[in-house]
Coordinates of C-alpha atoms and ligand atoms in Angstrom, one line a residue:
M266 CA 3.7 28.7 -26.1
A267 CA 0.7 29.3 -23.9
D268 CA -2.0 31.6 -25.3
S269 CA -5.3 32.8 -24.0
S270 CA -6.9 29.4 -25.0
T271 CA -4.4 27.4 -23.0
P272 CA -6.4 25.4 -20.4
T273 CA -5.4 25.4 -16.7
I274 CA -3.3 22.2 -16.3
I275 CA -3.3 20.7 -12.8
K276 CA -0.1 18.7 -12.7
G277 CA -0.4 15.5 -10.8
L278 CA -4.2 16.2 -10.4
E279 CA -3.2 17.9 -7.2
G280 CA -6.3 19.2 -5.3
V281 CA -8.7 17.7 -7.9
Y282 CA -11.9 15.9 -6.7
F283 CA -13.1 13.3 -9.2
T284 CA -15.7 11.4 -7.2
E285 CA -17.6 11.2 -3.8
T286 CA -17.0 8.4 -1.3
K287 CA -18.2 7.1 2.0
I288 CA -15.1 4.9 2.6
C289 CA -12.3 7.1 3.9
K290 CA -11.7 10.6 5.1
V291 CA -8.1 12.1 5.3
D292 CA -7.7 15.5 7.0
G293 CA -4.3 16.5 5.8
L294 CA -4.1 19.7 7.8
K295 CA -5.1 18.2 11.1
G296 CA -3.4 14.9 10.6
R297 CA -6.6 12.8 11.0
L298 CA -7.8 9.6 9.2
W299 CA -11.1 7.7 9.4
Y300 CA -12.2 4.5 7.8
R301 CA -16.0 4.5 7.3
G302 CA -16.2 7.2 10.1
Y303 CA -14.0 5.3 12.7
S304 CA -10.7 6.9 13.6
I305 CA -7.6 5.1 12.7
E306 CA -6.4 5.3 16.3
S307 CA -9.5 3.5 17.6
L308 CA -9.3 0.8 14.9
A309 CA -5.5 0.3 15.5
K310 CA -6.2 -0.1 19.2
N311 CA -9.3 -2.2 19.2
S312 CA -9.8 -4.0 15.9
S313 CA -8.2 -6.7 13.7
F314 CA -7.3 -6.6 10.0
E315 CA -10.2 -9.0 9.2
E316 CA -12.7 -6.8 11.0
V317 CA -11.3 -3.6 9.4
S318 CA -11.5 -5.3 6.0
Y319 CA -15.2 -6.2 6.6
L320 CA -15.8 -2.6 7.7
I321 CA -14.2 -1.1 4.6
L322 CA -16.0 -3.5 2.3
Y323 CA -19.5 -3.5 3.8
G324 CA -19.5 -0.1 5.4
R325 CA -20.3 -1.2 9.0
L326 CA -18.7 -3.3 11.7
P327 CA -19.7 -7.0 11.7
K328 CA -21.6 -8.9 14.3
K329 CA -19.7 -11.9 15.8
D330 CA -21.1 -14.5 13.5
E331 CA -20.6 -12.3 10.4
L332 CA -17.0 -11.7 11.4
D333 CA -16.4 -15.4 12.0
G334 CA -17.9 -16.3 8.6
F335 CA -15.9 -13.5 6.8
K336 CA -12.7 -14.5 8.5
A337 CA -13.2 -18.2 7.5
R338 CA -13.7 -17.2 3.8
L339 CA -10.5 -15.0 3.9
I340 CA -8.4 -17.7 5.4
S341 CA -9.7 -20.3 3.0
S342 CA -8.7 -18.0 0.1
M343 CA -5.2 -17.8 1.7
A344 CA -4.9 -21.5 1.0
L345 CA -3.5 -21.3 -2.6
D346 CA -4.5 -23.4 -5.5
N347 CA -1.7 -25.7 -6.6
G348 CA -1.5 -23.8 -10.0
I349 CA -0.7 -20.6 -8.2
V350 CA 2.0 -22.2 -6.1
E351 CA 3.5 -23.7 -9.2
L352 CA 3.5 -20.2 -10.9
L353 CA 5.2 -18.7 -7.8
K354 CA 7.8 -21.5 -7.9
S355 CA 8.5 -20.8 -11.6
L356 CA 9.1 -17.1 -10.9
N357 CA 11.0 -17.4 -7.6
G358 CA 14.4 -15.8 -7.7
K359 CA 13.8 -14.5 -11.3
M360 CA 11.8 -11.4 -10.4
L361 CA 11.4 -9.1 -7.5
P362 CA 8.7 -10.2 -5.0
M363 CA 6.5 -7.2 -6.0
D364 CA 6.7 -8.2 -9.7
I365 CA 5.9 -11.8 -8.8
L366 CA 2.9 -10.6 -6.8
R367 CA 1.7 -8.5 -9.8
T368 CA 2.1 -11.4 -12.2
A369 CA 0.3 -13.8 -9.8
V370 CA -2.6 -11.5 -9.3
S371 CA -3.2 -11.0 -13.0
A372 CA -3.0 -14.8 -13.4
M373 CA -5.4 -15.6 -10.5
P374 CA -8.6 -15.8 -12.6
A375 CA -7.1 -18.9 -14.2
F376 CA -7.6 -20.6 -10.9
S377 CA -11.1 -19.2 -10.1
E378 CA -14.2 -21.1 -11.0
K379 CA -15.9 -18.1 -12.6
K380 CA -14.3 -16.9 -15.8
V381 CA -17.0 -14.6 -17.1
Y382 CA -17.5 -11.5 -15.0
Q383 CA -20.8 -9.9 -14.4
N384 CA -21.6 -6.5 -12.9
D385 CA -23.2 -8.0 -9.8
S386 CA -22.4 -6.7 -6.3
E387 CA -22.6 -10.1 -4.5
E388 CA -20.2 -11.5 -7.0
H389 CA -17.9 -8.5 -6.5
I390 CA -17.9 -9.0 -2.7
A391 CA -17.1 -12.7 -3.2
E392 CA -14.2 -11.8 -5.6
S393 CA -13.0 -9.1 -3.2
I394 CA -12.8 -11.7 -0.3
E395 CA -11.0 -14.1 -2.7
I396 CA -8.5 -11.4 -3.8
I397 CA -7.7 -10.2 -0.2
G398 CA -7.1 -13.8 1.0
R399 CA -5.2 -14.8 -2.1
I400 CA -2.8 -11.8 -2.1
A401 CA -2.0 -12.5 1.6
G402 CA -1.4 -16.2 0.7
V403 CA 0.8 -15.2 -2.2
V404 CA 2.9 -12.8 -0.2
A405 CA 3.4 -15.4 2.5
T406 CA 4.4 -18.0 0.0
I407 CA 6.8 -15.7 -1.8
G408 CA 8.4 -15.1 1.7
A409 CA 8.5 -18.9 2.3
M410 CA 10.3 -19.5 -1.0
M411 CA 12.8 -16.7 -0.1
N412 CA 13.4 -18.8 3.1
N413 CA 13.9 -21.9 0.9
L414 CA 10.7 -23.3 2.3
G415 CA 7.7 -24.8 0.4
Y416 CA 4.1 -23.8 0.5
S417 CA 2.3 -24.3 3.8
K418 CA -1.5 -24.2 4.3
P419 CA -2.8 -21.5 6.6
D420 CA -4.1 -22.3 10.1
S421 CA -7.9 -21.9 9.9
S422 CA -8.2 -21.0 13.5
R423 CA -6.0 -17.9 13.2
G424 CA -6.1 -14.5 11.3
I425 CA -4.3 -13.2 8.2
A426 CA -1.3 -11.5 10.0
Y427 CA -0.5 -14.6 12.1
N428 CA -0.8 -16.8 9.0
I429 CA 1.4 -14.6 6.9
L430 CA 4.2 -15.2 9.4
Y431 CA 3.3 -18.8 9.9
M432 CA 3.3 -19.6 6.2
M433 CA 6.5 -17.6 5.6
T434 CA 8.5 -19.3 8.3
G435 CA 6.8 -22.7 8.7
K436 CA 6.8 -21.9 12.5
K437 CA 4.2 -20.6 14.9
P438 CA 5.1 -16.9 15.2
E439 CA 5.3 -15.0 18.5
E440 CA 2.0 -13.5 19.4
K441 CA 3.6 -10.0 19.9
A442 CA 5.0 -10.1 16.3
A443 CA 1.7 -11.3 14.9
K444 CA -0.2 -8.6 16.7
M445 CA 2.2 -5.9 15.5
L446 CA 1.8 -7.1 11.9
D447 CA -2.0 -7.1 12.3
V448 CA -1.8 -3.4 13.4
M449 CA 0.5 -2.6 10.5
M450 CA -2.0 -4.1 8.2
I451 CA -4.9 -2.1 9.7
L452 CA -2.9 1.1 9.3
H453 CA -2.2 0.3 5.6
A454 CA -5.7 -1.0 4.7
E455 CA -7.2 2.1 3.1
H456 CA -6.2 5.7 2.3
S457 CA -8.7 7.4 -0.1
S458 CA -7.8 8.0 -3.7
N459 CA -4.1 7.8 -3.6
A460 CA -2.1 6.8 -6.7
S461 CA -2.7 3.0 -6.5
T462 CA -6.4 3.3 -5.6
F463 CA -6.9 5.9 -8.4
S464 CA -5.1 3.5 -10.8
T465 CA -7.4 0.7 -9.7
I466 CA -10.5 2.9 -10.3
V467 CA -9.2 4.1 -13.7
A468 CA -8.8 0.5 -14.9
G469 CA -12.1 -0.6 -13.5
S470 CA -14.0 2.5 -14.9
T471 CA -13.5 0.9 -18.3
M472 CA -15.6 -2.0 -16.9
A473 CA -12.6 -4.3 -16.8
D474 CA -12.9 -7.0 -14.2
L475 CA -11.8 -6.6 -10.5
Y476 CA -8.6 -8.7 -10.9
S477 CA -7.5 -6.4 -13.7
A478 CA -8.3 -3.3 -11.7
I479 CA -6.4 -4.6 -8.7
T480 CA -3.4 -5.5 -10.9
A481 CA -3.3 -1.9 -12.0
G482 CA -3.3 -0.8 -8.3
I483 CA -0.4 -3.1 -7.6
C484 CA 1.6 -1.6 -10.5
A485 CA 1.1 1.9 -9.1
L486 CA 1.9 1.0 -5.5
K487 CA 5.3 -0.3 -6.5
G488 CA 7.0 3.1 -7.1
P489 CA 9.2 4.7 -4.5
L490 CA 7.1 7.9 -4.4
H491 CA 4.2 5.7 -3.2
G492 CA 4.3 2.2 -1.5
G493 CA 7.9 1.5 -2.5
A494 CA 9.1 4.3 -0.1
D495 CA 9.2 2.0 2.9
E496 CA 12.0 -0.1 1.3
K497 CA 13.9 3.0 0.3
A498 CA 13.6 4.5 3.8
L499 CA 15.2 1.3 5.3
D500 CA 17.9 1.4 2.7
M501 CA 18.7 5.0 3.9
M502 CA 18.8 3.9 7.5
K503 CA 21.2 1.1 6.6
D504 CA 23.4 3.5 4.6
I505 CA 23.6 5.8 7.6
G506 CA 24.7 2.8 9.6
D507 CA 25.4 4.5 12.9
P508 CA 23.1 7.0 14.7
N509 CA 26.1 9.4 15.0
N510 CA 26.2 9.7 11.1
T511 CA 22.5 10.7 10.9
E512 CA 22.9 14.4 11.0
K513 CA 25.7 14.6 8.4
Y514 CA 23.8 12.2 6.1
I515 CA 20.6 14.2 6.2
E516 CA 22.3 17.5 5.8
D517 CA 24.3 16.2 2.8
A518 CA 21.2 14.7 1.2
L519 CA 19.1 17.9 1.6
A520 CA 22.0 20.0 0.3
G521 CA 22.2 17.7 -2.7
K522 CA 18.4 18.2 -3.2
K523 CA 17.7 14.5 -2.5
R524 CA 14.4 13.4 -1.1
I525 CA 14.3 11.6 2.2
M526 CA 12.1 8.6 1.7
G527 CA 9.3 8.2 4.2
F528 CA 8.8 12.0 4.5
G529 CA 6.3 14.3 2.8
H530 CA 2.9 13.6 1.5
R531 CA 0.6 15.1 -1.1
V532 CA -2.3 15.4 1.4
Y533 CA -0.8 15.4 4.9
K534 CA 1.0 18.7 5.6
T535 CA 1.4 17.6 9.2
Y536 CA 2.4 14.4 11.0
D537 CA 0.7 11.4 9.3
P538 CA -1.4 9.8 12.1
R539 CA -0.4 6.3 11.0
A540 CA 3.3 7.2 11.4
K541 CA 2.5 8.2 15.0
V542 CA 1.0 4.8 15.8
I543 CA 4.0 3.0 14.2
K544 CA 6.4 5.3 16.1
A545 CA 4.9 4.2 19.4
Y546 CA 5.8 0.6 18.4
L547 CA 9.3 1.6 17.7
E548 CA 9.6 3.1 21.2
D549 CA 8.3 -0.2 22.5
I550 CA 10.8 -2.4 20.6
Q551 CA 13.8 -0.2 21.1
N552 CA 14.9 -2.2 24.1
G553 CA 15.0 -6.0 24.1
S554 CA 15.4 -6.5 20.4
T555 CA 18.4 -7.3 18.2
M556 CA 21.4 -4.9 17.8
E557 CA 20.3 -4.3 14.2
V558 CA 16.8 -3.3 15.2
Q559 CA 18.1 -1.1 18.0
T560 CA 20.5 0.7 15.6
L561 CA 17.8 1.2 13.0
T562 CA 15.4 2.5 15.6
A563 CA 17.9 5.0 17.0
I564 CA 18.7 6.2 13.4
A565 CA 15.0 6.5 12.6
L566 CA 14.2 8.5 15.7
K567 CA 17.2 10.8 15.2
A568 CA 16.4 11.4 11.5
E569 CA 12.8 12.1 12.4
K570 CA 13.7 14.8 14.8
L571 CA 16.2 16.4 12.4
M572 CA 13.8 16.4 9.5
I573 CA 11.0 17.9 11.5
D574 CA 13.3 20.6 12.8
K575 CA 14.5 21.4 9.2
L576 CA 11.3 20.9 7.1
G577 CA 8.3 20.3 9.4
E578 CA 6.8 23.7 10.1
S579 CA 8.7 25.5 7.4
K580 CA 7.7 23.2 4.4
G581 CA 5.0 20.9 5.8
I582 CA 7.2 17.8 5.3
W583 CA 6.6 15.3 8.1
P584 CA 7.1 11.6 8.5
N585 CA 4.6 9.5 6.5
V586 CA 3.4 5.9 7.0
D587 CA 6.4 4.5 5.3
F588 CA 9.2 6.0 7.4
F589 CA 9.1 3.9 10.6
S590 CA 7.8 0.7 8.9
G591 CA 11.3 -0.6 8.2
P592 CA 12.6 -1.1 11.7
V593 CA 9.2 -2.5 12.8
Y594 CA 9.1 -5.1 9.9
T595 CA 12.7 -6.0 10.6
Y596 CA 11.7 -6.6 14.2
I597 CA 8.8 -8.8 13.1
G598 CA 11.2 -10.7 10.8
I599 CA 10.0 -9.5 7.4
P600 CA 12.7 -9.1 4.7
K601 CA 12.9 -5.7 2.9
S602 CA 11.7 -6.9 -0.5
L603 CA 8.5 -8.1 1.0
F604 CA 7.5 -4.7 2.5
T605 CA 5.7 -3.4 -0.5
P606 CA 4.0 -6.7 -1.3
L607 CA 2.8 -6.7 2.3
F608 CA 1.6 -3.2 1.8
A609 CA -0.4 -4.5 -1.3
A610 CA -1.9 -7.3 0.9
S611 CA -2.9 -4.7 3.5
R612 CA -4.3 -2.2 0.9
S613 CA -6.3 -4.8 -1.0
P614 CA -9.6 -4.2 1.0
G615 CA -9.3 -0.5 0.2
W616 CA -8.8 -1.0 -3.5
C617 CA -11.7 -3.5 -3.7
A618 CA -14.1 -1.2 -1.7
H619 CA -13.3 1.8 -3.9
M620 CA -13.8 -0.2 -7.1
L621 CA -17.2 -1.5 -5.9
E622 CA -18.3 1.9 -4.7
Y623 CA -17.3 3.5 -8.0
W624 CA -19.1 0.9 -10.1
Q625 CA -22.4 1.8 -8.4
D626 CA -22.3 5.0 -10.5
N627 CA -19.6 4.3 -13.0
R628 CA -18.3 6.8 -15.4
L629 CA -15.4 6.2 -17.7
I630 CA -12.4 8.2 -16.5
R631 CA -10.9 10.0 -19.4
P632 CA -9.2 13.3 -18.7
L633 CA -7.7 15.6 -21.3
D634 CA -4.1 16.6 -22.1
Y635 CA -3.3 19.8 -23.9
Y636 CA -1.4 19.2 -27.2
N637 CA 1.3 21.9 -27.6
G638 CA 3.3 20.4 -30.5
Q639 CA 3.2 21.1 -34.2
L640 CA 0.4 20.2 -36.6
D641 CA 0.2 19.4 -40.4
I642 CA 3.9 18.6 -40.8
P643 CA 4.5 17.4 -44.4
Y644 CA 5.3 13.7 -44.6
T645 CA 8.9 13.0 -45.8
P646 CA 9.5 9.6 -47.4
I647 CA 12.1 7.6 -45.5
D648 CA 14.9 7.8 -48.1
Q649 CA 14.7 11.6 -48.1
R650 CA 15.0 12.1 -44.3
K651 CA 18.1 13.7 -43.0
Ligands
ACO749 N1 12.5 15.0 1.3 C1 13.0 16.2 1.0 N2 12.3 17.2 0.4 C2 11.0 16.9 0.0 C3 10.5 15.6 0.3 C4 11.3 14.7 1.0 N3 10.8 13.5 1.3 N4 9.2 15.6 -0.1 C5 9.0 16.8 -0.7 N5 10.1 17.6 -0.6 C6 10.2 18.9 -1.1 C7 10.4 19.0 -2.6 O1 11.8 18.8 -3.0 C8 9.9 20.3 -3.0 O2 10.8 21.3 -2.6 P1 10.9 22.7 -3.5 O3 9.6 23.3 -3.3 O4 12.1 23.4 -2.9 O5 11.1 22.2 -4.9 C9 8.7 20.5 -2.0 O6 9.0 19.6 -0.9 C10 7.4 20.0 -2.5 O7 7.5 18.7 -3.1 P2 6.5 18.1 -4.1 O8 7.1 16.9 -4.8 O9 5.9 19.1 -5.0 O10 5.3 17.6 -3.1 P3 4.3 16.5 -3.3 O11 3.1 16.9 -2.6 O12 4.0 16.3 -4.8 O13 5.0 15.3 -2.8 C11 5.6 13.1 -2.3 C12 4.5 14.2 -2.2 C13 5.8 12.7 -3.7 C14 5.1 11.9 -1.4 C15 7.0 13.7 -1.7 O14 6.8 14.2 -0.5 C16 8.1 12.6 -1.8 O15 8.7 12.4 -2.8 N6 8.3 11.9 -0.6 C17 9.3 10.9 -0.5 C18 8.6 9.6 -1.0 C19 7.7 9.0 0.0 O16 7.9 8.9 1.2 N7 6.5 8.5 -0.5 C20 5.5 7.9 0.3 C21 4.3 8.7 0.5 S1 3.1 7.9 1.5 C22 2.5 6.7 0.5 O17 2.4 6.9 -0.7 C23 2.1 5.5 1.2

């Protein structure tokens, strides 16, 4: 029972600020997003995932030679140590790709030269580059194993998105697909203190190492209320099956108080600007792609309109970044169980940058919970318990 001494409890930490940052700004009412002050629309249009990763980590856009050097280090980290490849082989088919990725990231220090971590910013940047490249290499190799292929080395003349597709399929990807994946990775690269970034920071605030902190982030990303929503949204589109079934499906789901995955957001109470960029791609691929992609696209566009009519203005529930991803990834040729691992590969620069920023003025994160159970219960010996 609450009494006058009961503290105010903010469930889900909604609306709580816990730190200051210069990395990312989300304006949830206007539907705007900036990385280091650059709008997401301008980065999606003009930049690359490597350049955006540099921007997020270093706080400024690179000069040509800086970008070239940074990209070379990323791609060289995508080339996996044989021990990591053997680990992936041993787990292939026994766990979900997201679980394999989580296990691989926590095992990665075994394959790094440095085993003793120091609180040194140059070392943290080097580790961040290693982590971003390695996660991309692991995701691509899990994809290759799902295609019954072995590990391939990345092509050092190309970027991360191109190489993910190249390593997954063993074939040179179409430039349009590689470019689309690059933009998807830019859109997912950073998003302030969401559940996975906060989990990363909580783990790192204990002065655990960067690999441990990123592993915590991957664990939090997995859930369907966060990064796992893209897989669930595609499941729903497949369940609907035919665009003509969309209205009934959505009405029945809402009547049954089910959540429509890929809609709603803790911060955005309007259209997620990332979803707008992805939607434009859907309109682009609607014609000239496989029947499956065309059907998924038609269902997605119909569901979007219905949901906005029903819940947009009235409840502030709009499409988020995860809603349209399924049809786009299907067009690119990425299987559903790799969506969330790919999200992790894309988000790794954001996780690393937040951890590095927080460590500059670290304070252990340790909130309170309010105990409302009984106290001083007499201990009953086991043979006298009923
Ligand atoms: N479909 C239907 N109704 C919804 C949805 C949805 N997707 N999202 C929220 N609502 C409804 C809730 O049922 C609730 O209704 P009520 O007031 O009648 O009880 C109301 O909106 C508020 O819901 P909350 O859960 O309190 O809102 P919150 O801000 O906590 O939710 C969340 C954010 C968890 C993302 C939620 O919108 C959701 O579950 N969405 C589906 C999962 C999803 O797409 N997650 C990805 C988010 S983006 C990302 O993490 C990358």
